[in-house]
Amino acid sequence: CDPVVQMHFTTVDYVIFALLLAASTGIGLFYAFSGGRQRTTQEFLMADRSMSCLPVSLSLLATFQSAVAILGTPSEVYTFGTQYWFLGCSFFLGLLIPAHVFIPVFYRLRLSSAYEYLELRFNRTVRICGTVTFIFQMVIYMGVVLYAPALALNAVTGFDLWGAVLAVGLVCTLYTALGGLKAVIWTDVFQTVVMFAGQTAVIVVGASQAGGMGEVWRKAVNGSRIAGLDLNPDPLERHTFWTLGVGGVFLMLALYGVNQAQVQRYLSSRTEKDAIMSCYVVFPCQQIVLCLGCLMGLVMFARYGEDSPLDKGYVQTNDQMVLYFVMDVFRDLPGLPGLFVACLFSGALSTISSAFNSLATVTMEDLIRPYFPNMTEAKATLLSKGLALVYGLVCLAMAYIASRMGSVLQAAFSIFGMVGGPLLGVFCLGMFFPWANPTGAVVGLVAGLAMAFWIGIGSFVMRMSGPTSLPQLNATASPLFDNMTTSALYSLSYLWYSAHNSTTVVVVGLIVSLLTDFIRHTIWSMGKNVFTQIKGPSCLNYSCSDFTTPDLEKLLKIQVSVYVSLC
């Protein structure tokens, strides 16, 4: 393979990238030394529940519009066409359901951590299981999401790899630990504007050089990159309308319904109405972001056609191909490559800063405060800031580990999607099935995670090992059926992972709940008969319902009120 062709930054590009970091730090310092100066956990972790709709919605958008997505969407469209755009169909239900089901329940309970709900609905064991699962998910993901764009940038431009990782990681840690959630949300707003500006600049200049958008569209049509509506119901097909439009709904629910990073933003809103409106505002923003990514892919195709830089050996991965395209388009326009790199690392900053803050929150509220209820507010706030700082350093350590992972890097990306589905399943179990019990929730979560890692890692290993030929058909050989079934599961479209894994949690959780309730009630009835015969009927004048706690009663009333308002 030919060596990667490198293009280089100018001084102006470095200055623009430095300005992004300086502005982000400045916002953090402003909120560290203004207002309440982050002296309480409510201000540091929840922004005093004072945020308005617009900054919350842009922060919601920025949190999972990572650098990976900025690089991934254009290369996806360049390679396979615009079928990916139908993911936008999932945004409607994927944001409408959280707005009218999850947000009202969380907001009316006045929670700080989404996993507090699990303790109120089930018990502390379920809460801790959910929290530990979330921490595992985010710790793995945040290192990779910082390292991957730096690696691509280094390969294409020679930009110092660890210089970029350390600069972005340390700046992000600084403004998150000093400025709290307010700093994170307002830097997200700034970084969202930078992301829009960077992508728009690439599209405008690239389309102009290709002869205009009309010419871009003509070349895309001639190159079969404009996809129609594919209604193939096969869940093994990577992208169809059903995988994108229906499977994508479950992915969106896992991200915007129950993920702590997003729930924390809803709960920082001034009112429940502001929290709900933020979901409505983020819907058109998501569509714009998706369209920008698709247009970048089409402009790339108009420039290179079927002779991609990847095929020619100029770059070695799809992520590098997008950066190569940007540097190619902007080669005579100093400053604009720096703008796109600022756009790229804005995606990384917004994602990992949200990870730091949400991880500090769940660690404080779920793993520390319940065991130290008498901790003073000053100590709790200082500890929260320390946790944000520690998670920042953990992120840098994870970036280093990601650099040693090699081909396992893609598997690390998949972990984020694999874990989101089972967590969604646990929350659905609690909200929609009154007879689900704590045992069912824990067993369901474990089963969902086991299924998620089995399919996810098995799929990755199968792709890495390449296609294998199936054995000859033999009607008496049952292993063939097993092999075909396993192969089908491993070939499941990644967009169905969240739906499949959350459904596994719900089904297993309900079965275990029904079985354990049946056993419990059987033992209860047998014991009641025995004690009645020994000590008389007066000794058991209570029922199982007497064990309902006031918190659980409050939660159930809130859930009923939400469902009634929907009707």
Coordinates of C-alpha atoms in Angstrom, one line a residue:
C1 CA 0.0 0.0 0.0
D2 CA 1.3 3.5 -0.9
P3 CA 2.1 5.8 2.1
V4 CA -0.6 8.2 3.2
V5 CA -0.4 11.5 1.3
Q6 CA 0.1 14.3 3.9
M7 CA -1.0 17.9 3.6
H8 CA 0.0 20.4 6.1
F9 CA -1.5 23.2 8.2
T10 CA -0.6 26.8 7.9
T11 CA 0.0 29.2 10.8
V12 CA -3.6 30.6 10.4
D13 CA -5.0 27.1 10.8
Y14 CA -3.2 26.5 14.1
V15 CA -4.4 29.9 15.3
I16 CA -8.1 29.1 14.5
F17 CA -7.7 25.7 16.3
A18 CA -6.1 27.5 19.3
L19 CA -8.9 30.0 19.4
L20 CA -11.5 27.2 19.7
L21 CA -9.7 25.9 22.8
A22 CA -9.2 29.4 24.2
A23 CA -12.9 30.3 23.8
S24 CA -14.0 27.0 25.4
T25 CA -11.7 27.6 28.4
G26 CA -12.9 31.2 28.7
I27 CA -16.5 30.1 28.9
G28 CA -15.6 27.6 31.7
L29 CA -13.7 30.2 33.6
F30 CA -16.5 32.7 33.3
Y31 CA -19.0 30.3 34.9
A32 CA -16.4 29.3 37.5
F33 CA -16.1 32.9 38.8
S34 CA -19.5 34.3 38.2
G35 CA -23.0 33.7 39.6
G36 CA -22.9 31.3 42.5
R37 CA -19.3 30.3 41.6
Q38 CA -20.2 26.6 41.5
R39 CA -20.4 26.4 45.3
T40 CA -23.3 23.9 45.5
T41 CA -23.9 20.5 43.8
Q42 CA -27.2 21.9 42.4
E43 CA -25.3 24.6 40.5
F44 CA -22.2 22.5 39.6
L45 CA -24.1 19.3 38.5
M46 CA -27.6 20.7 37.6
A47 CA -26.9 24.3 36.6
D48 CA -29.3 25.4 39.4
R49 CA -32.2 24.0 37.2
S50 CA -32.2 27.4 35.5
M51 CA -31.4 26.8 31.8
S52 CA -33.7 27.9 29.0
C53 CA -34.9 25.8 26.1
L54 CA -32.5 26.9 23.3
P55 CA -29.1 26.3 25.0
V56 CA -30.4 23.0 26.3
S57 CA -31.6 21.8 22.9
L58 CA -28.3 22.8 21.2
S59 CA -26.4 21.0 24.0
L60 CA -28.6 17.9 23.4
L61 CA -27.6 18.1 19.8
A62 CA -23.9 18.5 20.4
T63 CA -23.6 15.8 23.0
F64 CA -23.8 12.9 20.6
Q65 CA -22.8 14.8 17.4
S66 CA -19.3 13.5 18.0
A67 CA -16.2 13.8 15.8
V68 CA -16.9 10.2 14.8
A69 CA -20.2 11.2 13.3
I70 CA -18.8 14.3 11.6
L71 CA -16.2 12.0 9.8
G72 CA -18.4 9.0 9.5
T73 CA -21.6 10.3 7.8
P74 CA -19.9 11.8 4.7
S75 CA -17.8 8.7 4.1
E76 CA -20.9 6.5 4.5
V77 CA -22.9 8.5 1.9
Y78 CA -19.8 8.7 -0.4
T79 CA -19.5 4.9 -0.3
F80 CA -23.1 3.6 -0.2
G81 CA -25.3 6.5 -1.2
T82 CA -28.0 8.5 0.6
Q83 CA -29.9 5.6 2.1
Y84 CA -28.5 6.7 5.4
W85 CA -30.6 9.8 5.3
F86 CA -33.7 7.8 6.2
L87 CA -32.3 7.7 9.7
G88 CA -34.0 11.1 9.9
C89 CA -37.4 9.4 9.9
S90 CA -36.6 7.9 13.3
F91 CA -35.9 11.3 14.9
F92 CA -39.7 12.1 15.1
L93 CA -40.7 9.2 17.4
G94 CA -37.2 9.0 18.9
L95 CA -37.7 12.5 20.3
L96 CA -41.5 12.6 20.7
I97 CA -41.6 9.6 23.1
P98 CA -38.9 11.0 25.5
A99 CA -40.6 14.4 25.4
H100 CA -44.0 13.0 26.6
V101 CA -43.1 9.9 28.5
F102 CA -39.6 10.0 30.0
I103 CA -39.1 13.7 30.6
P104 CA -42.3 14.3 32.6
V105 CA -41.6 11.4 34.9
F106 CA -37.9 12.3 35.5
Y107 CA -38.7 16.0 35.9
R108 CA -41.6 15.7 38.3
L109 CA -39.5 13.4 40.5
R110 CA -36.9 16.2 40.8
L111 CA -34.0 13.7 40.2
S112 CA -30.4 14.5 39.7
S113 CA -29.4 11.0 38.3
A114 CA -31.7 9.0 35.9
Y115 CA -30.7 5.9 37.9
E116 CA -32.4 7.3 41.1
Y117 CA -35.6 6.3 39.2
L118 CA -34.5 2.7 39.2
E119 CA -34.2 2.7 43.0
L120 CA -37.6 4.3 43.5
R121 CA -39.2 1.8 41.1
F122 CA -37.2 -1.3 42.0
N123 CA -34.5 -1.1 44.6
R124 CA -30.9 0.1 45.2
T125 CA -29.3 -3.0 43.6
V126 CA -31.0 -2.2 40.3
R127 CA -29.9 1.4 40.6
I128 CA -26.3 0.5 41.2
C129 CA -26.3 -2.1 38.3
G130 CA -27.6 0.7 36.0
T131 CA -25.1 3.2 37.2
V132 CA -22.1 0.8 36.9
T133 CA -23.3 -0.2 33.4
F134 CA -23.5 3.5 32.3
I135 CA -20.0 4.3 33.8
F136 CA -18.5 1.3 31.9
Q137 CA -20.2 2.5 28.7
M138 CA -19.0 6.1 28.9
V139 CA -15.5 5.5 30.2
I140 CA -14.8 3.1 27.2
Y141 CA -16.4 5.5 24.7
M142 CA -14.9 8.9 25.8
G143 CA -11.3 7.8 25.3
V144 CA -12.0 6.5 21.8
V145 CA -14.0 9.5 20.8
L146 CA -11.0 11.7 21.7
Y147 CA -8.3 9.5 20.1
A148 CA -10.0 8.6 16.8
P149 CA -10.2 12.1 15.2
A150 CA -6.7 13.0 16.5
L151 CA -5.4 9.8 14.8
A152 CA -7.1 10.6 11.5
L153 CA -5.9 14.2 11.6
N154 CA -2.3 13.1 12.3
A155 CA -2.4 10.6 9.4
V156 CA -3.6 13.2 6.9
T157 CA -2.0 16.5 8.0
G158 CA 0.9 15.5 10.2
F159 CA -0.8 17.4 13.0
D160 CA 0.9 16.2 16.3
L161 CA -1.2 13.3 17.6
W162 CA -0.6 13.5 21.3
G163 CA -0.4 17.3 21.2
A164 CA -4.0 17.3 19.9
V165 CA -5.2 14.6 22.4
L166 CA -3.6 16.4 25.4
A167 CA -4.7 19.9 24.4
V168 CA -8.3 18.9 23.8
G169 CA -8.5 16.5 26.8
L170 CA -6.9 19.0 29.3
V171 CA -8.9 22.0 28.1
C172 CA -12.1 20.0 28.3
T173 CA -11.2 18.7 31.8
L174 CA -10.4 22.3 32.9
Y175 CA -13.7 23.9 31.9
T176 CA -15.8 21.0 33.0
A177 CA -14.2 20.8 36.5
L178 CA -14.3 24.6 37.0
G179 CA -17.5 25.7 35.3
G180 CA -19.8 22.8 35.9
L181 CA -22.9 22.0 33.8
K182 CA -23.5 25.6 32.9
A183 CA -20.1 25.8 31.3
V184 CA -20.6 22.5 29.5
I185 CA -24.0 23.6 28.1
W186 CA -22.8 27.0 26.9
T187 CA -19.6 25.6 25.4
D188 CA -21.8 23.1 23.6
V189 CA -23.8 26.0 22.1
F190 CA -20.5 27.6 20.9
Q191 CA -19.2 24.4 19.6
T192 CA -22.4 23.6 17.8
V193 CA -22.1 26.9 15.9
V194 CA -18.5 26.0 15.0
M195 CA -19.6 22.6 13.8
F196 CA -22.3 24.1 11.5
A197 CA -19.9 26.7 10.2
G198 CA -17.2 24.1 9.4
Q199 CA -19.5 21.7 7.6
T200 CA -21.2 24.5 5.7
A201 CA -17.9 25.9 4.5
V202 CA -16.8 22.5 3.2
I203 CA -20.1 22.1 1.3
V204 CA -20.2 25.6 -0.2
V205 CA -16.5 25.6 -1.4
G206 CA -16.6 21.9 -2.5
A207 CA -19.8 22.4 -4.5
S208 CA -18.5 25.6 -6.1
Q209 CA -15.3 23.8 -7.2
A210 CA -17.4 20.9 -8.6
G211 CA -19.6 23.2 -10.7
G212 CA -22.5 24.0 -8.4
M213 CA -25.0 21.9 -6.5
G214 CA -26.8 21.0 -9.7
E215 CA -23.7 19.4 -11.1
V216 CA -23.1 17.6 -7.7
W217 CA -26.6 16.2 -7.9
R218 CA -26.2 15.1 -11.5
K219 CA -23.0 13.2 -10.8
A220 CA -24.6 11.6 -7.7
V221 CA -27.6 10.4 -9.7
N222 CA -25.3 9.1 -12.5
G223 CA -23.1 7.3 -9.9
S224 CA -26.2 5.7 -8.3
R225 CA -25.6 7.5 -5.0
I226 CA -29.2 8.8 -4.7
A227 CA -31.1 6.0 -3.0
G228 CA -34.8 5.3 -3.2
L229 CA -37.0 3.9 -0.6
D230 CA -35.8 0.4 0.2
L231 CA -38.7 -1.5 1.9
N232 CA -36.8 -4.8 2.3
P233 CA -37.9 -6.1 5.7
D234 CA -34.8 -8.3 6.1
P235 CA -33.2 -7.3 9.5
L236 CA -29.8 -8.6 8.2
E237 CA -29.7 -5.8 5.6
R238 CA -27.3 -3.1 6.8
H239 CA -29.5 -0.1 5.8
T240 CA -33.1 -0.2 4.7
F241 CA -36.0 2.0 5.5
W242 CA -37.0 -0.3 8.3
T243 CA -33.6 -0.6 9.9
L244 CA -33.1 3.1 9.8
G245 CA -36.6 4.4 10.4
V246 CA -37.7 1.8 13.0
G247 CA -34.5 0.4 14.4
G248 CA -33.2 3.9 14.6
V249 CA -36.1 4.8 16.9
F250 CA -34.8 2.5 19.6
L251 CA -31.3 3.9 19.2
M252 CA -32.7 7.5 19.6
L253 CA -34.7 6.4 22.7
A254 CA -31.5 4.9 24.3
L255 CA -29.7 8.2 23.6
Y256 CA -32.4 10.9 24.2
G257 CA -34.7 9.0 26.6
V258 CA -32.6 7.4 29.3
N259 CA -28.9 8.3 28.8
Q260 CA -27.7 10.3 31.9
A261 CA -25.9 12.9 29.7
Q262 CA -29.2 13.9 28.1
V263 CA -31.4 13.4 31.1
Q264 CA -29.2 15.8 33.0
R265 CA -29.8 18.5 30.5
Y266 CA -33.6 18.0 30.7
L267 CA -33.4 18.3 34.5
S268 CA -31.3 21.5 34.3
S269 CA -34.2 23.2 32.5
R270 CA -36.2 25.9 34.3
T271 CA -39.5 24.2 33.8
E272 CA -40.9 21.0 32.6
K273 CA -42.3 22.8 29.5
D274 CA -38.7 24.1 28.7
A275 CA -37.4 20.5 29.0
I276 CA -40.1 19.2 26.6
M277 CA -39.7 22.1 24.2
S278 CA -35.9 21.3 24.0
C279 CA -36.8 17.9 22.4
Y280 CA -39.0 19.7 19.8
V281 CA -36.3 22.2 19.0
V282 CA -33.5 19.6 18.6
F283 CA -35.6 17.7 16.0
P284 CA -35.1 20.2 13.1
C285 CA -31.5 20.7 14.3
Q286 CA -30.9 16.9 14.0
Q287 CA -32.3 17.0 10.5
I288 CA -30.0 19.9 9.4
V289 CA -27.0 18.0 10.8
L290 CA -27.9 14.9 9.0
C291 CA -28.5 16.8 5.7
L292 CA -25.1 18.5 6.1
G293 CA -23.4 15.2 6.5
C294 CA -25.1 13.7 3.5
L295 CA -24.4 16.8 1.3
M296 CA -20.7 16.6 2.3
G297 CA -20.7 12.9 1.1
L298 CA -22.3 13.9 -2.2
V299 CA -19.8 16.7 -2.8
M300 CA -17.0 14.2 -2.1
F301 CA -18.5 11.9 -4.7
A302 CA -18.8 14.8 -7.2
R303 CA -15.1 15.5 -6.7
Y304 CA -13.6 12.0 -6.8
G305 CA -16.3 9.8 -8.4
E306 CA -15.5 6.1 -8.1
D307 CA -11.7 6.8 -7.8
S308 CA -11.7 7.4 -4.0
P309 CA -8.5 8.5 -2.2
L310 CA -8.9 5.2 -0.2
D311 CA -8.7 3.1 -3.3
K312 CA -5.7 5.0 -4.6
G313 CA -3.9 4.5 -1.4
Y314 CA -3.7 8.2 -0.5
V315 CA -5.4 7.4 2.9
Q316 CA -5.9 4.1 4.8
T317 CA -9.4 4.5 6.4
N318 CA -12.7 6.1 5.6
D319 CA -12.2 8.6 8.5
Q320 CA -9.0 9.8 6.9
M321 CA -10.8 10.1 3.5
V322 CA -13.1 12.9 4.8
L323 CA -10.1 14.9 6.2
Y324 CA -8.2 14.3 3.0
F325 CA -11.1 15.7 1.0
V326 CA -11.3 18.8 3.3
M327 CA -7.6 19.5 3.0
D328 CA -7.8 19.0 -0.8
V329 CA -10.8 21.4 -1.2
F330 CA -9.2 24.0 1.1
R331 CA -5.6 23.7 -0.1
D332 CA -5.5 27.2 -1.5
L333 CA -7.6 28.7 1.3
P334 CA -5.6 29.1 4.5
G335 CA -7.6 29.2 7.6
L336 CA -10.5 27.1 6.4
P337 CA -8.8 23.7 7.1
G338 CA -8.3 25.1 10.7
L339 CA -12.1 25.9 10.8
F340 CA -13.0 22.3 9.9
V341 CA -10.6 20.9 12.4
A342 CA -12.1 23.3 15.0
C343 CA -15.5 21.9 13.8
L344 CA -14.2 18.3 14.2
F345 CA -12.8 18.8 17.7
S346 CA -15.9 20.7 18.8
G347 CA -17.6 17.4 18.3
A348 CA -15.1 15.7 20.4
L349 CA -15.1 18.4 23.1
S350 CA -18.9 18.5 23.4
T351 CA -19.1 14.7 23.7
I352 CA -16.4 14.2 26.3
S353 CA -17.3 17.2 28.4
S354 CA -20.8 15.8 28.7
A355 CA -19.3 12.4 29.6
F356 CA -17.2 14.0 32.4
N357 CA -20.1 15.9 33.9
S358 CA -22.6 13.0 33.7
L359 CA -20.1 10.6 35.1
A360 CA -19.3 12.9 38.0
T361 CA -23.1 13.2 38.7
V362 CA -23.9 9.5 38.8
T363 CA -20.8 8.7 40.8
M364 CA -21.7 11.4 43.4
E365 CA -25.5 10.8 43.5
D366 CA -25.6 7.0 43.1
L367 CA -22.4 5.6 44.5
I368 CA -21.3 8.1 47.2
R369 CA -24.1 10.3 48.6
P370 CA -26.4 7.4 49.5
Y371 CA -23.7 6.0 51.8
F372 CA -22.7 9.4 53.2
P373 CA -26.0 11.1 53.8
N374 CA -24.6 13.6 56.3
M375 CA -21.9 15.0 53.9
T376 CA -21.9 18.8 53.9
E377 CA -22.8 20.6 50.6
A378 CA -19.3 22.2 50.5
K379 CA -17.6 18.8 50.7
A380 CA -20.1 17.3 48.2
T381 CA -19.4 20.1 45.7
L382 CA -15.6 19.9 46.1
L383 CA -15.8 16.1 45.6
S384 CA -18.0 16.5 42.5
K385 CA -15.3 18.8 41.0
G386 CA -12.6 16.3 41.9
L387 CA -14.6 13.5 40.2
A388 CA -14.9 15.6 37.0
L389 CA -11.1 16.1 37.1
V390 CA -10.4 12.4 37.8
Y391 CA -12.7 11.4 34.9
G392 CA -10.8 13.8 32.6
L393 CA -7.5 12.1 33.5
V394 CA -9.2 8.7 33.0
C395 CA -10.3 9.9 29.5
L396 CA -6.6 10.6 28.6
A397 CA -5.6 7.2 29.9
M398 CA -8.4 5.6 27.8
A399 CA -7.1 7.5 24.7
Y400 CA -3.7 6.0 25.3
I401 CA -5.3 2.5 25.7
A402 CA -7.2 3.1 22.5
S403 CA -3.9 3.9 20.7
R404 CA -2.8 0.4 21.7
M405 CA -6.0 -1.4 20.7
G406 CA -5.4 -1.5 16.9
S407 CA -8.2 -3.4 15.2
V408 CA -10.2 -3.6 18.4
L409 CA -10.9 0.2 18.1
Q410 CA -14.1 -0.4 16.1
A411 CA -15.3 -2.8 18.8
A412 CA -14.9 -0.1 21.4
F413 CA -17.2 2.2 19.4
S414 CA -19.8 -0.6 19.2
I415 CA -19.8 -0.9 23.0
F416 CA -21.6 2.4 23.3
G417 CA -24.5 1.1 21.2
M418 CA -24.4 -2.4 22.8
V419 CA -24.9 -1.0 26.3
G420 CA -27.5 1.6 25.5
G421 CA -30.2 -1.0 24.5
P422 CA -30.2 -3.0 27.8
L423 CA -30.4 0.3 29.8
L424 CA -33.3 1.4 27.8
G425 CA -34.9 -2.0 28.4
V426 CA -34.6 -1.6 32.2
F427 CA -36.3 1.8 32.2
C428 CA -39.1 0.5 29.9
L429 CA -39.6 -2.4 32.2
G430 CA -40.1 0.0 35.1
M431 CA -42.3 2.5 33.3
F432 CA -44.6 0.3 31.3
F433 CA -45.0 -3.0 33.2
P434 CA -46.3 -2.5 36.8
W435 CA -45.8 -6.2 37.7
A436 CA -42.1 -6.1 36.9
N437 CA -40.1 -6.6 40.1
P438 CA -36.4 -6.0 41.1
T439 CA -35.3 -9.6 40.5
G440 CA -36.7 -9.4 37.0
A441 CA -35.0 -6.1 36.4
V442 CA -31.5 -7.4 37.4
V443 CA -31.8 -10.7 35.6
G444 CA -33.2 -8.9 32.5
L445 CA -30.4 -6.4 32.5
V446 CA -27.7 -9.1 32.8
A447 CA -29.4 -11.2 30.0
G448 CA -29.6 -8.1 27.8
L449 CA -26.0 -7.2 28.3
A450 CA -24.9 -10.8 27.7
M451 CA -26.9 -10.9 24.5
A452 CA -25.5 -7.5 23.4
F453 CA -21.9 -8.5 23.9
W454 CA -22.4 -11.9 22.4
I455 CA -23.9 -10.5 19.2
G456 CA -21.8 -7.3 19.1
I457 CA -18.4 -8.9 19.7
G458 CA -19.3 -12.0 17.6
S459 CA -20.2 -9.8 14.7
F460 CA -17.0 -7.9 15.0
V461 CA -14.9 -11.1 15.1
M462 CA -16.8 -12.5 12.1
R463 CA -16.1 -9.4 10.1
M464 CA -12.4 -9.4 11.0
S465 CA -12.0 -13.1 10.1
G466 CA -13.7 -12.7 6.7
P467 CA -16.5 -14.8 5.1
T468 CA -16.4 -18.5 5.8
S469 CA -18.0 -21.1 3.6
L470 CA -20.9 -23.0 5.1
P471 CA -20.7 -26.8 5.4
Q472 CA -22.6 -29.0 2.9
L473 CA -26.3 -29.5 3.7
N474 CA -27.0 -32.5 5.8
A475 CA -30.6 -33.1 7.0
T476 CA -29.4 -35.0 10.1
A477 CA -26.8 -32.5 11.2
S478 CA -28.2 -30.0 13.8
P479 CA -24.9 -28.0 14.0
L480 CA -25.7 -26.5 10.6
F481 CA -28.9 -25.0 12.0
D482 CA -26.9 -23.7 14.9
N483 CA -24.2 -22.2 12.7
M484 CA -26.8 -20.6 10.4
T485 CA -28.7 -19.2 13.4
T486 CA -25.5 -17.8 14.9
S487 CA -24.4 -16.4 11.6
A488 CA -27.7 -14.7 11.2
L489 CA -27.5 -13.1 14.6
Y490 CA -24.0 -11.9 13.9
S491 CA -25.2 -10.4 10.6
L492 CA -28.0 -8.4 12.3
S493 CA -27.9 -4.8 11.2
Y494 CA -26.2 -2.7 13.9
L495 CA -29.3 -0.4 13.9
W496 CA -31.4 -3.3 15.4
Y497 CA -29.0 -3.9 18.3
S498 CA -30.7 -1.4 20.6
A499 CA -34.2 -2.8 19.7
H500 CA -33.1 -6.4 20.1
N501 CA -31.2 -5.9 23.3
S502 CA -33.9 -3.8 25.0
T503 CA -36.6 -6.3 24.0
T504 CA -34.4 -9.1 25.5
V505 CA -34.3 -7.2 28.8
V506 CA -38.1 -6.6 28.8
V507 CA -39.0 -10.2 27.8
V508 CA -36.6 -11.9 30.3
G509 CA -37.5 -9.4 33.0
L510 CA -41.2 -10.1 32.7
I511 CA -40.8 -13.8 32.6
V512 CA -38.5 -13.8 35.7
S513 CA -40.9 -11.3 37.5
L514 CA -43.9 -13.5 36.9
L515 CA -42.0 -16.7 38.0
T516 CA -40.6 -15.1 41.2
D517 CA -44.0 -13.5 42.0
F518 CA -45.7 -16.8 41.6
I519 CA -43.1 -18.5 43.8
R520 CA -43.3 -15.7 46.4
H521 CA -47.1 -15.7 46.5
T522 CA -47.1 -19.5 46.8
I523 CA -44.7 -19.4 49.7
W524 CA -46.7 -16.4 51.2
S525 CA -50.0 -18.4 51.0
M526 CA -48.4 -21.5 52.5
G527 CA -46.8 -19.6 55.3
K528 CA -50.0 -17.7 56.0
N529 CA -51.9 -20.9 56.4
V530 CA -49.3 -22.4 58.7
F531 CA -49.2 -19.3 61.0
T532 CA -53.0 -19.0 61.0
Q533 CA -53.3 -22.5 62.2
I534 CA -50.6 -22.0 64.9
K535 CA -51.4 -18.4 66.2
G536 CA -54.8 -17.6 64.8
P537 CA -55.9 -15.3 61.9
S538 CA -55.2 -12.0 63.8
C539 CA -51.4 -12.4 63.4
L540 CA -51.6 -11.8 59.6
N541 CA -53.9 -8.8 59.1
Y542 CA -51.7 -7.3 56.5
S543 CA -51.0 -8.0 52.8
C544 CA -48.1 -7.7 50.4
S545 CA -49.4 -4.2 49.4
D546 CA -48.5 -2.9 52.8
F547 CA -44.8 -3.1 51.8
T548 CA -45.3 -0.3 49.2
T549 CA -43.1 2.6 50.1
P550 CA -44.2 6.3 50.0
D551 CA -41.6 7.0 47.3
L552 CA -42.9 4.2 45.2
E553 CA -46.5 5.4 45.6
K554 CA -45.4 8.9 44.6
L555 CA -43.6 7.5 41.5
L556 CA -46.5 5.4 40.4
K557 CA -48.9 8.4 40.8
I558 CA -46.6 10.5 38.6
Q559 CA -46.4 7.7 36.0
V560 CA -50.2 7.4 35.9
S561 CA -50.6 11.1 35.6
V562 CA -48.2 11.2 32.6
Y563 CA -50.1 8.3 30.9
V564 CA -53.5 10.0 31.5
S565 CA -52.2 13.3 30.0
L566 CA -51.0 11.4 26.9
C567 CA -54.5 9.9 26.5

